[in-house]
Structure formats: structure tokens, C-alpha cells
PDB file of C-alpha atoms in Angstrom:
ATOM      1  CA  UNK B   1     113.488  79.417  96.389  1.00 64.00           C
ATOM      2  CA  UNK B   2     115.312  82.590  95.337  1.00 76.00           C
ATOM      3  CA  UNK B   3     113.989  83.997  92.069  1.00 89.00           C
ATOM      4  CA  UNK B   4     116.577  84.106  89.291  1.00 94.00           C
ATOM      5  CA  UNK B   5     114.829  86.866  87.309  1.00 97.00           C
ATOM      6  CA  UNK B   6     113.606  90.405  87.917  1.00 98.00           C
ATOM      7  CA  UNK B   7     111.501  92.885  85.954  1.00 98.00           C
ATOM      8  CA  UNK B   8     113.357  96.209  85.763  1.00 98.00           C
ATOM      9  CA  UNK B   9     110.892  99.066  85.751  1.00 97.00           C
ATOM     10  CA  UNK B  10     108.200  96.477  86.344  1.00 96.00           C
ATOM     11  CA  UNK B  11     108.259  95.237  82.749  1.00 96.00           C
ATOM     12  CA  UNK B  12     111.731  94.346  81.405  1.00 97.00           C
ATOM     13  CA  UNK B  13     112.643  90.868  82.647  1.00 98.00           C
ATOM     14  CA  UNK B  14     116.319  89.994  83.040  1.00 98.00           C
ATOM     15  CA  UNK B  15     118.317  87.292  84.724  1.00 98.00           C
ATOM     16  CA  UNK B  16     119.304  88.721  88.091  1.00 98.00           C
ATOM     17  CA  UNK B  17     122.945  87.698  87.856  1.00 98.00           C
ATOM     18  CA  UNK B  18     124.365  89.942  85.155  1.00 98.00           C
ATOM     19  CA  UNK B  19     127.764  90.941  83.835  1.00 98.00           C
ATOM     20  CA  UNK B  20     129.795  94.127  84.253  1.00 97.00           C
ATOM     21  CA  UNK B  21     131.913  94.859  81.179  1.00 97.00           C
ATOM     22  CA  UNK B  22     134.253  97.430  82.744  1.00 96.00           C
ATOM     23  CA  UNK B  23     137.225  95.037  82.972  1.00 94.00           C
ATOM     24  CA  UNK B  24     137.141  94.026  79.296  1.00 97.00           C
ATOM     25  CA  UNK B  25     140.221  95.223  77.443  1.00 95.00           C
ATOM     26  CA  UNK B  26     139.514  97.240  74.309  1.00 95.00           C
ATOM     27  CA  UNK B  27     143.086  97.523  73.028  1.00 93.00           C
ATOM     28  CA  UNK B  28     143.756  95.726  69.710  1.00 92.00           C
ATOM     29  CA  UNK B  29     145.410  92.352  70.049  1.00 94.00           C
ATOM     30  CA  UNK B  30     144.983  89.129  72.035  1.00 95.00           C
ATOM     31  CA  UNK B  31     143.435  90.870  75.040  1.00 96.00           C
ATOM     32  CA  UNK B  32     140.693  92.343  72.886  1.00 96.00           C
ATOM     33  CA  UNK B  33     140.050  88.977  71.288  1.00 97.00           C
ATOM     34  CA  UNK B  34     139.729  87.505  74.775  1.00 97.00           C
ATOM     35  CA  UNK B  35     137.298  90.266  75.730  1.00 98.00           C
ATOM     36  CA  UNK B  36     135.101  89.512  72.735  1.00 98.00           C
ATOM     37  CA  UNK B  37     135.102  85.851  73.696  1.00 98.00           C
ATOM     38  CA  UNK B  38     134.123  86.627  77.303  1.00 98.00           C
ATOM     39  CA  UNK B  39     131.197  88.814  76.226  1.00 98.00           C
ATOM     40  CA  UNK B  40     129.957  86.152  73.822  1.00 98.00           C
ATOM     41  CA  UNK B  41     130.341  83.411  76.409  1.00 98.00           C
ATOM     42  CA  UNK B  42     128.322  85.439  78.911  1.00 98.00           C
ATOM     43  CA  UNK B  43     125.400  85.531  76.495  1.00 98.00           C
ATOM     44  CA  UNK B  44     125.843  81.836  75.670  1.00 98.00           C
ATOM     45  CA  UNK B  45     125.509  81.111  79.387  1.00 98.00           C
ATOM     46  CA  UNK B  46     122.239  82.999  79.590  1.00 98.00           C
ATOM     47  CA  UNK B  47     123.263  86.440  80.840  1.00 98.00           C
ATOM     48  CA  UNK B  48     120.621  88.980  79.829  1.00 98.00           C
ATOM     49  CA  UNK B  49     121.915  92.095  81.646  1.00 98.00           C
ATOM     50  CA  UNK B  50     125.264  93.613  80.653  1.00 98.00           C
ATOM     51  CA  UNK B  51     126.505  96.892  82.128  1.00 98.00           C
ATOM     52  CA  UNK B  52     128.820  99.349  80.384  1.00 98.00           C
ATOM     53  CA  UNK B  53     129.426 103.124  80.396  1.00 97.00           C
ATOM     54  CA  UNK B  54     130.711 106.051  78.362  1.00 96.00           C
ATOM     55  CA  UNK B  55     133.498 106.367  80.954  1.00 94.00           C
ATOM     56  CA  UNK B  56     134.857 102.901  80.128  1.00 96.00           C
ATOM     57  CA  UNK B  57     137.362 103.785  77.442  1.00 93.00           C
ATOM     58  CA  UNK B  58     135.401 106.876  76.391  1.00 92.00           C
ATOM     59  CA  UNK B  59     132.894 104.658  74.610  1.00 95.00           C
ATOM     60  CA  UNK B  60     135.361 101.973  73.492  1.00 96.00           C
ATOM     61  CA  UNK B  61     133.717  99.465  75.842  1.00 98.00           C
ATOM     62  CA  UNK B  62     130.350 100.097  74.200  1.00 98.00           C
ATOM     63  CA  UNK B  63     131.917  99.545  70.777  1.00 98.00           C
ATOM     64  CA  UNK B  64     133.505  96.298  71.951  1.00 98.00           C
ATOM     65  CA  UNK B  65     130.160  94.928  73.138  1.00 98.00           C
ATOM     66  CA  UNK B  66     128.518  95.837  69.846  1.00 98.00           C
ATOM     67  CA  UNK B  67     131.305  94.102  67.935  1.00 98.00           C
ATOM     68  CA  UNK B  68     130.931  91.005  70.104  1.00 98.00           C
ATOM     69  CA  UNK B  69     127.159  90.742  70.292  1.00 98.00           C
ATOM     70  CA  UNK B  70     125.378  92.679  67.528  1.00 98.00           C
ATOM     71  CA  UNK B  71     122.859  91.768  66.239  1.00 98.00           C
ATOM     72  CA  UNK B  72     121.711  91.282  69.805  1.00 98.00           C
ATOM     73  CA  UNK B  73     119.752  88.194  70.821  1.00 96.00           C
ATOM     74  CA  UNK B  74     116.189  88.661  72.010  1.00 95.00           C
ATOM     75  CA  UNK B  75     116.000  89.497  75.692  1.00 96.00           C
ATOM     76  CA  UNK B  76     119.494  90.958  76.072  1.00 98.00           C
ATOM     77  CA  UNK B  77     119.539  94.292  77.898  1.00 98.00           C
ATOM     78  CA  UNK B  78     122.631  96.461  77.503  1.00 98.00           C
ATOM     79  CA  UNK B  79     122.642  99.258  80.037  1.00 98.00           C
ATOM     80  CA  UNK B  80     125.075 102.135  79.759  1.00 98.00           C
ATOM     81  CA  UNK B  81     125.886 105.168  81.866  1.00 98.00           C
ATOM     82  CA  UNK B  82     126.476 108.820  81.000  1.00 98.00           C
ATOM     83  CA  UNK B  83     127.275 112.023  82.868  1.00 97.00           C
ATOM     84  CA  UNK B  84     131.075 111.836  83.179  1.00 95.00           C
ATOM     85  CA  UNK B  85     133.020 113.668  80.473  1.00 95.00           C
ATOM     86  CA  UNK B  86     136.464 114.970  79.554  1.00 93.00           C
ATOM     87  CA  UNK B  87     135.408 118.535  80.144  1.00 92.00           C
ATOM     88  CA  UNK B  88     137.531 119.251  83.189  1.00 89.00           C
ATOM     89  CA  UNK B  89     140.735 121.336  83.243  1.00 90.00           C
ATOM     90  CA  UNK B  90     143.136 120.015  80.636  1.00 90.00           C
ATOM     91  CA  UNK B  91     140.579 117.564  79.351  1.00 90.00           C
ATOM     92  CA  UNK B  92     140.338 115.688  82.664  1.00 94.00           C
ATOM     93  CA  UNK B  93     137.310 113.536  83.490  1.00 93.00           C
ATOM     94  CA  UNK B  94     134.669 115.262  85.593  1.00 95.00           C
ATOM     95  CA  UNK B  95     131.006 114.861  86.485  1.00 96.00           C
ATOM     96  CA  UNK B  96     129.129 116.736  83.776  1.00 97.00           C
ATOM     97  CA  UNK B  97     125.359 116.579  83.669  1.00 98.00           C
ATOM     98  CA  UNK B  98     124.719 119.571  81.461  1.00 97.00           C
ATOM     99  CA  UNK B  99     121.871 118.824  79.040  1.00 98.00           C
ATOM    100  CA  UNK B 100     124.048 119.274  75.944  1.00 98.00           C
ATOM    101  CA  UNK B 101     126.622 116.805  77.283  1.00 97.00           C
ATOM    102  CA  UNK B 102     124.025 114.225  78.289  1.00 98.00           C
ATOM    103  CA  UNK B 103     122.296 114.441  74.911  1.00 98.00           C
ATOM    104  CA  UNK B 104     125.561 114.065  73.012  1.00 98.00           C
ATOM    105  CA  UNK B 105     126.626 111.063  75.107  1.00 97.00           C
ATOM    106  CA  UNK B 106     123.281 109.377  74.478  1.00 98.00           C
ATOM    107  CA  UNK B 107     123.652 109.940  70.732  1.00 98.00           C
ATOM    108  CA  UNK B 108     127.168 108.521  70.872  1.00 98.00           C
ATOM    109  CA  UNK B 109     125.965 105.479  72.825  1.00 98.00           C
ATOM    110  CA  UNK B 110     123.198 104.831  70.317  1.00 98.00           C
ATOM    111  CA  UNK B 111     125.740 104.845  67.493  1.00 98.00           C
ATOM    112  CA  UNK B 112     128.328 102.750  69.310  1.00 98.00           C
ATOM    113  CA  UNK B 113     125.858 100.163  70.556  1.00 98.00           C
ATOM    114  CA  UNK B 114     124.095 100.157  67.147  1.00 98.00           C
ATOM    115  CA  UNK B 115     120.630 100.536  68.640  1.00 98.00           C
ATOM    116  CA  UNK B 116     117.743 102.943  68.196  1.00 98.00           C
ATOM    117  CA  UNK B 117     116.866 102.947  71.884  1.00 98.00           C
ATOM    118  CA  UNK B 118     118.816 102.322  75.086  1.00 98.00           C
ATOM    119  CA  UNK B 119     116.482 100.263  77.238  1.00 98.00           C
ATOM    120  CA  UNK B 120     118.114 101.302  80.531  1.00 98.00           C
ATOM    121  CA  UNK B 121     120.226 104.443  80.760  1.00 98.00           C
ATOM    122  CA  UNK B 122     121.819 105.364  84.073  1.00 98.00           C
ATOM    123  CA  UNK B 123     123.232 108.686  85.208  1.00 98.00           C
ATOM    124  CA  UNK B 124     126.770 107.688  86.170  1.00 96.00           C
ATOM    125  CA  UNK B 125     127.031 110.391  88.822  1.00 97.00           C
ATOM    126  CA  UNK B 126     124.952 113.397  89.793  1.00 97.00           C
ATOM    127  CA  UNK B 127     126.733 116.567  88.686  1.00 97.00           C
ATOM    128  CA  UNK B 128     126.739 118.932  91.698  1.00 97.00           C
ATOM    129  CA  UNK B 129     127.195 121.943  89.399  1.00 97.00           C
ATOM    130  CA  UNK B 130     124.040 121.307  87.342  1.00 98.00           C
ATOM    131  CA  UNK B 131     120.537 121.363  88.875  1.00 98.00           C
ATOM    132  CA  UNK B 132     119.239 117.809  89.253  1.00 97.00           C
ATOM    133  CA  UNK B 133     115.978 118.829  87.607  1.00 97.00           C
ATOM    134  CA  UNK B 134     117.935 119.772  84.461  1.00 98.00           C
ATOM    135  CA  UNK B 135     119.855 116.496  84.412  1.00 98.00           C
ATOM    136  CA  UNK B 136     116.846 114.247  84.929  1.00 98.00           C
ATOM    137  CA  UNK B 137     114.605 116.503  82.865  1.00 98.00           C
ATOM    138  CA  UNK B 138     116.931 115.932  79.905  1.00 98.00           C
ATOM    139  CA  UNK B 139     116.735 112.159  80.394  1.00 98.00           C
ATOM    140  CA  UNK B 140     112.958 112.381  80.645  1.00 98.00           C
ATOM    141  CA  UNK B 141     112.882 114.275  77.334  1.00 98.00           C
ATOM    142  CA  UNK B 142     115.089 111.634  75.723  1.00 98.00           C
ATOM    143  CA  UNK B 143     112.711 108.961  76.999  1.00 98.00           C
ATOM    144  CA  UNK B 144     109.758 110.834  75.499  1.00 98.00           C
ATOM    145  CA  UNK B 145     111.674 111.021  72.222  1.00 98.00           C
ATOM    146  CA  UNK B 146     112.050 107.229  72.299  1.00 98.00           C
ATOM    147  CA  UNK B 147     115.836 107.234  72.606  1.00 98.00           C
ATOM    148  CA  UNK B 148     115.879 105.653  76.056  1.00 98.00           C
ATOM    149  CA  UNK B 149     113.440 103.305  77.733  1.00 98.00           C
ATOM    150  CA  UNK B 150     114.118 103.489  81.464  1.00 98.00           C
ATOM    151  CA  UNK B 151     116.132 105.837  83.682  1.00 98.00           C
ATOM    152  CA  UNK B 152     118.509 104.841  86.458  1.00 98.00           C
ATOM    153  CA  UNK B 153     120.977 106.456  88.855  1.00 98.00           C
ATOM    154  CA  UNK B 154     124.399 105.526  90.212  1.00 98.00           C
ATOM    155  CA  UNK B 155     126.130 106.262  93.517  1.00 97.00           C
ATOM    156  CA  UNK B 156     123.277 108.151  95.144  1.00 98.00           C
ATOM    157  CA  UNK B 157     122.077 108.635  98.698  1.00 98.00           C
ATOM    158  CA  UNK B 158     118.550 107.976  99.926  1.00 98.00           C
ATOM    159  CA  UNK B 159     117.873 111.718  99.907  1.00 98.00           C
ATOM    160  CA  UNK B 160     119.087 112.052  96.308  1.00 98.00           C
ATOM    161  CA  UNK B 161     116.974 109.074  95.259  1.00 98.00           C
ATOM    162  CA  UNK B 162     113.903 110.587  96.911  1.00 98.00           C
ATOM    163  CA  UNK B 163     114.487 113.916  95.180  1.00 98.00           C
ATOM    164  CA  UNK B 164     115.062 112.232  91.818  1.00 98.00           C
ATOM    165  CA  UNK B 165     111.817 110.270  92.101  1.00 98.00           C
ATOM    166  CA  UNK B 166     109.924 113.536  92.438  1.00 98.00           C
ATOM    167  CA  UNK B 167     111.234 114.490  88.988  1.00 97.00           C
ATOM    168  CA  UNK B 168     111.074 111.231  87.012  1.00 98.00           C
ATOM    169  CA  UNK B 169     110.419 107.510  87.459  1.00 98.00           C
ATOM    170  CA  UNK B 170     113.599 105.727  88.528  1.00 98.00           C
ATOM    171  CA  UNK B 171     113.973 102.111  87.399  1.00 98.00           C
ATOM    172  CA  UNK B 172     117.383 101.279  88.866  1.00 98.00           C
ATOM    173  CA  UNK B 173     120.162 102.349  91.197  1.00 98.00           C
ATOM    174  CA  UNK B 174     123.775 101.230  90.801  1.00 98.00           C
ATOM    175  CA  UNK B 175     125.757 101.689  94.021  1.00 97.00           C
ATOM    176  CA  UNK B 176     128.850 100.057  95.496  1.00 96.00           C
ATOM    177  CA  UNK B 177     127.729  97.209  97.748  1.00 96.00           C
ATOM    178  CA  UNK B 178     128.976  93.769  98.745  1.00 94.00           C
ATOM    179  CA  UNK B 179     129.216  91.321 101.592  1.00 93.00           C
ATOM    180  CA  UNK B 180     132.058  93.244 103.229  1.00 92.00           C
ATOM    181  CA  UNK B 181     130.985  96.778 102.311  1.00 92.00           C
ATOM    182  CA  UNK B 182     127.412  97.734 103.183  1.00 94.00           C
ATOM    183  CA  UNK B 183     127.723 101.499 103.377  1.00 94.00           C
ATOM    184  CA  UNK B 184     124.749 101.865 101.029  1.00 97.00           C
ATOM    185  CA  UNK B 185     122.451  99.521 102.942  1.00 97.00           C
ATOM    186  CA  UNK B 186     119.898 102.344 103.428  1.00 98.00           C
ATOM    187  CA  UNK B 187     119.778 102.890  99.662  1.00 98.00           C
ATOM    188  CA  UNK B 188     119.176  99.185  99.068  1.00 98.00           C
ATOM    189  CA  UNK B 189     116.373  99.264 101.632  1.00 98.00           C
ATOM    190  CA  UNK B 190     114.780 102.258  99.881  1.00 98.00           C
ATOM    191  CA  UNK B 191     115.018 100.486  96.526  1.00 98.00           C
ATOM    192  CA  UNK B 192     113.466  97.314  97.926  1.00 98.00           C
ATOM    193  CA  UNK B 193     110.556  99.281  99.384  1.00 98.00           C
ATOM    194  CA  UNK B 194     109.963 101.083  96.070  1.00 98.00           C
ATOM    195  CA  UNK B 195     110.510  98.103  93.762  1.00 98.00           C
ATOM    196  CA  UNK B 196     113.586  99.689  92.176  1.00 98.00           C
ATOM    197  CA  UNK B 197     116.301  97.408  90.807  1.00 98.00           C
ATOM    198  CA  UNK B 198     119.535  97.677  92.801  1.00 98.00           C
ATOM    199  CA  UNK B 199     122.672  96.865  90.765  1.00 98.00           C
ATOM    200  CA  UNK B 200     125.583  96.485  93.164  1.00 97.00           C
ATOM    201  CA  UNK B 201     129.030  97.034  91.709  1.00 92.00           C
ATOM    202  CA  UNK B 202     132.307  95.855  93.236  1.00 88.00           C
ATOM    203  CA  UNK B 203     130.229  92.788  94.073  1.00 86.00           C
ATOM    204  CA  UNK B 204     133.062  90.674  95.455  1.00 77.00           C
ATOM    205  CA  UNK B 205     135.147  93.410  97.113  1.00 64.00           C
ATOM    206  CA  UNK B 206     137.800  93.308  94.368  1.00 53.00           C
ATOM    207  CA  UNK B 207     138.192  89.585  94.995  1.00 59.00           C
ATOM    208  CA  UNK B 208     139.158  90.061  98.644  1.00 64.00           C
ATOM    209  CA  UNK B 209     136.226  88.073 100.026  1.00 63.00           C
ATOM    210  CA  UNK B 210     138.380  84.979 100.361  1.00 63.00           C
ATOM    211  CA  UNK B 211     140.782  86.804 102.663  1.00 73.00           C
ATOM    212  CA  UNK B 212     138.071  86.916 105.325  1.00 86.00           C
ATOM    213  CA  UNK B 213     138.289  83.773 107.436  1.00 89.00           C
ATOM    214  CA  UNK B 214     134.542  83.361 107.865  1.00 93.00           C
ATOM    215  CA  UNK B 215     133.837  83.690 104.138  1.00 93.00           C
ATOM    216  CA  UNK B 216     136.581  81.186 103.381  1.00 92.00           C
ATOM    217  CA  UNK B 217     135.163  78.808 105.983  1.00 95.00           C
ATOM    218  CA  UNK B 218     131.637  78.953 104.554  1.00 96.00           C
ATOM    219  CA  UNK B 219     133.032  78.426 101.061  1.00 95.00           C
ATOM    220  CA  UNK B 220     134.955  75.335 102.215  1.00 96.00           C
ATOM    221  CA  UNK B 221     131.864  73.888 103.895  1.00 97.00           C
ATOM    222  CA  UNK B 222     129.837  74.319 100.685  1.00 97.00           C
ATOM    223  CA  UNK B 223     132.600  73.180  98.322  1.00 97.00           C
ATOM    224  CA  UNK B 224     132.389  76.575  96.649  1.00 96.00           C
ATOM    225  CA  UNK B 225     134.681  79.551  96.138  1.00 95.00           C
ATOM    226  CA  UNK B 226     134.589  82.686  98.317  1.00 94.00           C
ATOM    227  CA  UNK B 227     133.512  84.642  95.235  1.00 94.00           C
ATOM    228  CA  UNK B 228     130.530  82.341  94.760  1.00 96.00           C
ATOM    229  CA  UNK B 229     129.600  82.722  98.420  1.00 96.00           C
ATOM    230  CA  UNK B 230     129.723  86.522  98.118  1.00 95.00           C
ATOM    231  CA  UNK B 231     127.501  86.473  95.026  1.00 97.00           C
ATOM    232  CA  UNK B 232     125.059  83.960  96.502  1.00 97.00           C
ATOM    233  CA  UNK B 233     124.776  86.180  99.567  1.00 97.00           C
ATOM    234  CA  UNK B 234     123.914  89.148  97.354  1.00 97.00           C
ATOM    235  CA  UNK B 235     121.264  87.190  95.452  1.00 97.00           C
ATOM    236  CA  UNK B 236     119.647  86.174  98.708  1.00 96.00           C
ATOM    237  CA  UNK B 237     119.868  89.631 100.235  1.00 96.00           C
ATOM    238  CA  UNK B 238     116.814  91.036  98.395  1.00 97.00           C
ATOM    239  CA  UNK B 239     114.830  90.167  95.255  1.00 97.00           C
ATOM    240  CA  UNK B 240     115.673  93.619  93.815  1.00 98.00           C
ATOM    241  CA  UNK B 241     119.443  92.957  93.902  1.00 98.00           C
ATOM    242  CA  UNK B 242     120.934  92.373  90.443  1.00 98.00           C
ATOM    243  CA  UNK B 243     124.684  91.776  90.861  1.00 97.00           C
ATOM    244  CA  UNK B 244     126.891  92.629  87.875  1.00 97.00           C
ATOM    245  CA  UNK B 245     130.262  90.982  88.587  1.00 96.00           C
ATOM    246  CA  UNK B 246     132.892  91.744  85.997  1.00 95.00           C
ATOM    247  CA  UNK B 247     135.846  89.749  84.734  1.00 95.00           C
ATOM    248  CA  UNK B 248     138.091  89.451  81.702  1.00 95.00           C
ATOM    249  CA  UNK B 249     138.451  85.671  81.968  1.00 96.00           C
ATOM    250  CA  UNK B 250     135.974  83.004  80.847  1.00 97.00           C
ATOM    251  CA  UNK B 251     136.873  80.747  83.797  1.00 97.00           C
ATOM    252  CA  UNK B 252     135.967  83.491  86.272  1.00 95.00           C
ATOM    253  CA  UNK B 253     132.787  84.267  84.342  1.00 97.00           C
ATOM    254  CA  UNK B 254     131.676  80.651  84.602  1.00 98.00           C
ATOM    255  CA  UNK B 255     132.611  80.587  88.292  1.00 96.00           C
ATOM    256  CA  UNK B 256     130.546  83.714  88.908  1.00 96.00           C
ATOM    257  CA  UNK B 257     127.442  82.468  87.118  1.00 97.00           C
ATOM    258  CA  UNK B 258     127.595  79.140  88.960  1.00 97.00           C
ATOM    259  CA  UNK B 259     126.932  81.111  92.165  1.00 97.00           C
ATOM    260  CA  UNK B 260     123.285  81.244  91.123  1.00 96.00           C
ATOM    261  CA  UNK B 261     122.999  77.545  92.004  1.00 96.00           C
ATOM    262  CA  UNK B 262     124.699  77.874  95.395  1.00 97.00           C
ATOM    263  CA  UNK B 263     122.271  77.528  98.301  1.00 95.00           C
ATOM    264  CA  UNK B 264     123.202  79.228 101.570  1.00 97.00           C
ATOM    265  CA  UNK B 265     121.514  77.717 104.586  1.00 97.00           C
ATOM    266  CA  UNK B 266     119.948  80.047 107.181  1.00 96.00           C
ATOM    267  CA  UNK B 267     122.900  79.273 109.446  1.00 97.00           C
ATOM    268  CA  UNK B 268     125.432  80.168 106.774  1.00 97.00           C
ATOM    269  CA  UNK B 269     123.561  83.346 105.928  1.00 96.00           C
ATOM    270  CA  UNK B 270     123.407  84.325 109.594  1.00 96.00           C
ATOM    271  CA  UNK B 271     127.167  83.920 109.919  1.00 95.00           C
ATOM    272  CA  UNK B 272     127.749  86.046 106.837  1.00 95.00           C
ATOM    273  CA  UNK B 273     125.226  88.679 107.878  1.00 95.00           C
ATOM    274  CA  UNK B 274     127.206  89.265 111.071  1.00 92.00           C
ATOM    275  CA  UNK B 275     130.441  90.073 109.266  1.00 89.00           C
ATOM    276  CA  UNK B 276     129.658  93.760 109.046  1.00 67.00           C
ATOM    277  CA  UNK B 277     126.788  95.688 110.529  1.00 42.00           C
ATOM    278  CA  UNK B 278     124.647  97.679 108.088  1.00 41.00           C
ATOM    279  CA  UNK B 279     125.162 101.427 108.377  1.00 39.00           C
ATOM    280  CA  UNK B 280     122.467 104.019 108.273  1.00 38.00           C
TER     281      UNK B 280
END
């Protein structure tokens, strides 16, 4: 039986199937109202891991989640990401891991999320222009100060993960990964060996899973949707995998969470495993 929970950092238990908030509209009006309803419904349905980022609306996504869910129910973990800022030419977005920028984005996230501590903070991207030791050293200092609880990374290679772990404990990695895109298979393997939570994003290949004949066939045989098959495959891939599918519609949210109950037989899993060979 596949476990439905995981302890991030070895101590913070969450439901493995989470929710990515990136697609929630933050503009005033009906779309925002719908976004608030989706976030609240996710929690009603037992989601305990919600992913956001400074990049999503320059903090507007964080504010939306706070409006929808604060005061937060016990057990809910909101994870956010920092390290991308409008500090490029002309105010363009760029990777920016300078200590002053990271500290300011953490302070902003604390205010927007209305919390005193961010239980899981992830570096959205490694800034190639700032020494990694400075970036992670700043996060380690913020953890010592009690402003963050656990430190994660996003879009890293195995070599970058190894280097980061020499500087600070890493609780999670958030890389692009799904049934039809396994470029980061080696990173998942490294996380599994180290007991690091692996949060795949783009979990259902932008909804294209159903266009693959074999995925559609398995879905038909199980009376499920291709999206549910893709998520069930992820949940069965490794106990450290914590998918965070995102949507702006309650119907899709409910469809996604129902994937937790979908059982793939060894034969079905074998057919899906063969769709694309892991790279490494």
C-alpha cells in the first residue's frame, strides 16, 4: 500500500498529494473569488502542502493564500520560494540570490503570509552570479533566527544538490518531472537515497498526458482520467515524491486529489514506465 503521507525534513508530516497555487488568479473580480474558493476547497479536502512563490505575481499569490486560509488550520504547510527578483535591466525578472535580496523577500513573505516562520522555504533558482555558499548561508542564518524552518532547492542538478548539502541541510527539491518528462530522474534518485522530499512540478505535462495513446488506454481500463493516471504514477514512483498539481478550477482539484485512490497494477505501471526511458 502506497503511503499517503511524508515527513519533510524527517519531522513535518504532510499529505503527499499537495497543491500548487501558481495558476490561481490574483486580479480583483470573479476570477479572484474563484481562486479563493479553490484554495479553501483544497484545505477542506485534506490538502496539507500548498506551494507558492514570490515570483507568482510578485507576492500577490502569497497574499491571496493568506486571504483565503488565514488563520491557518493545524497541519497546513505553506511553502514559498525566493531568489527571483525584478532587479534585471529595466526591472526585468532575473535570478538574484544576493543576501540582501533573499532577506528582504523572506521578510515580505512573512508579512504577506501573516506568519512568524516559514516552515519550508525553497530557493527558486540558484543565482549563478552569487556564490552558493552566500545564498545558502543566508538561508541558514534565517533558520537560526527562527524565520524559516526548513530549506529546499528548486531546479537543481545532482552536483548542485551535493554541493548544497555540504553547506546546509536540504529538506526538499522542487524540479520539473512527470510521466512524460523524466529529465531529472537522477535528481529524484539522489533525493530518494538521502530521504529528501522531491516536489515535482508540471506534474501532468501541462495536461498533455491524455494525448499519449498508452496513457489514455490505461485511463480507460481503470475508468479514470489521464491526469489521474499521471498523478497515481508519480505517487507510486517513490515514497519521497510529493506532487503539487495546480489548477484554478474546483472540478480539476477534486479530480486531481481523487488520483490518490487510484491503484495501478504492476502491469499498468510497467506499461507506463516504458513510455520514456530515464535519463542520466
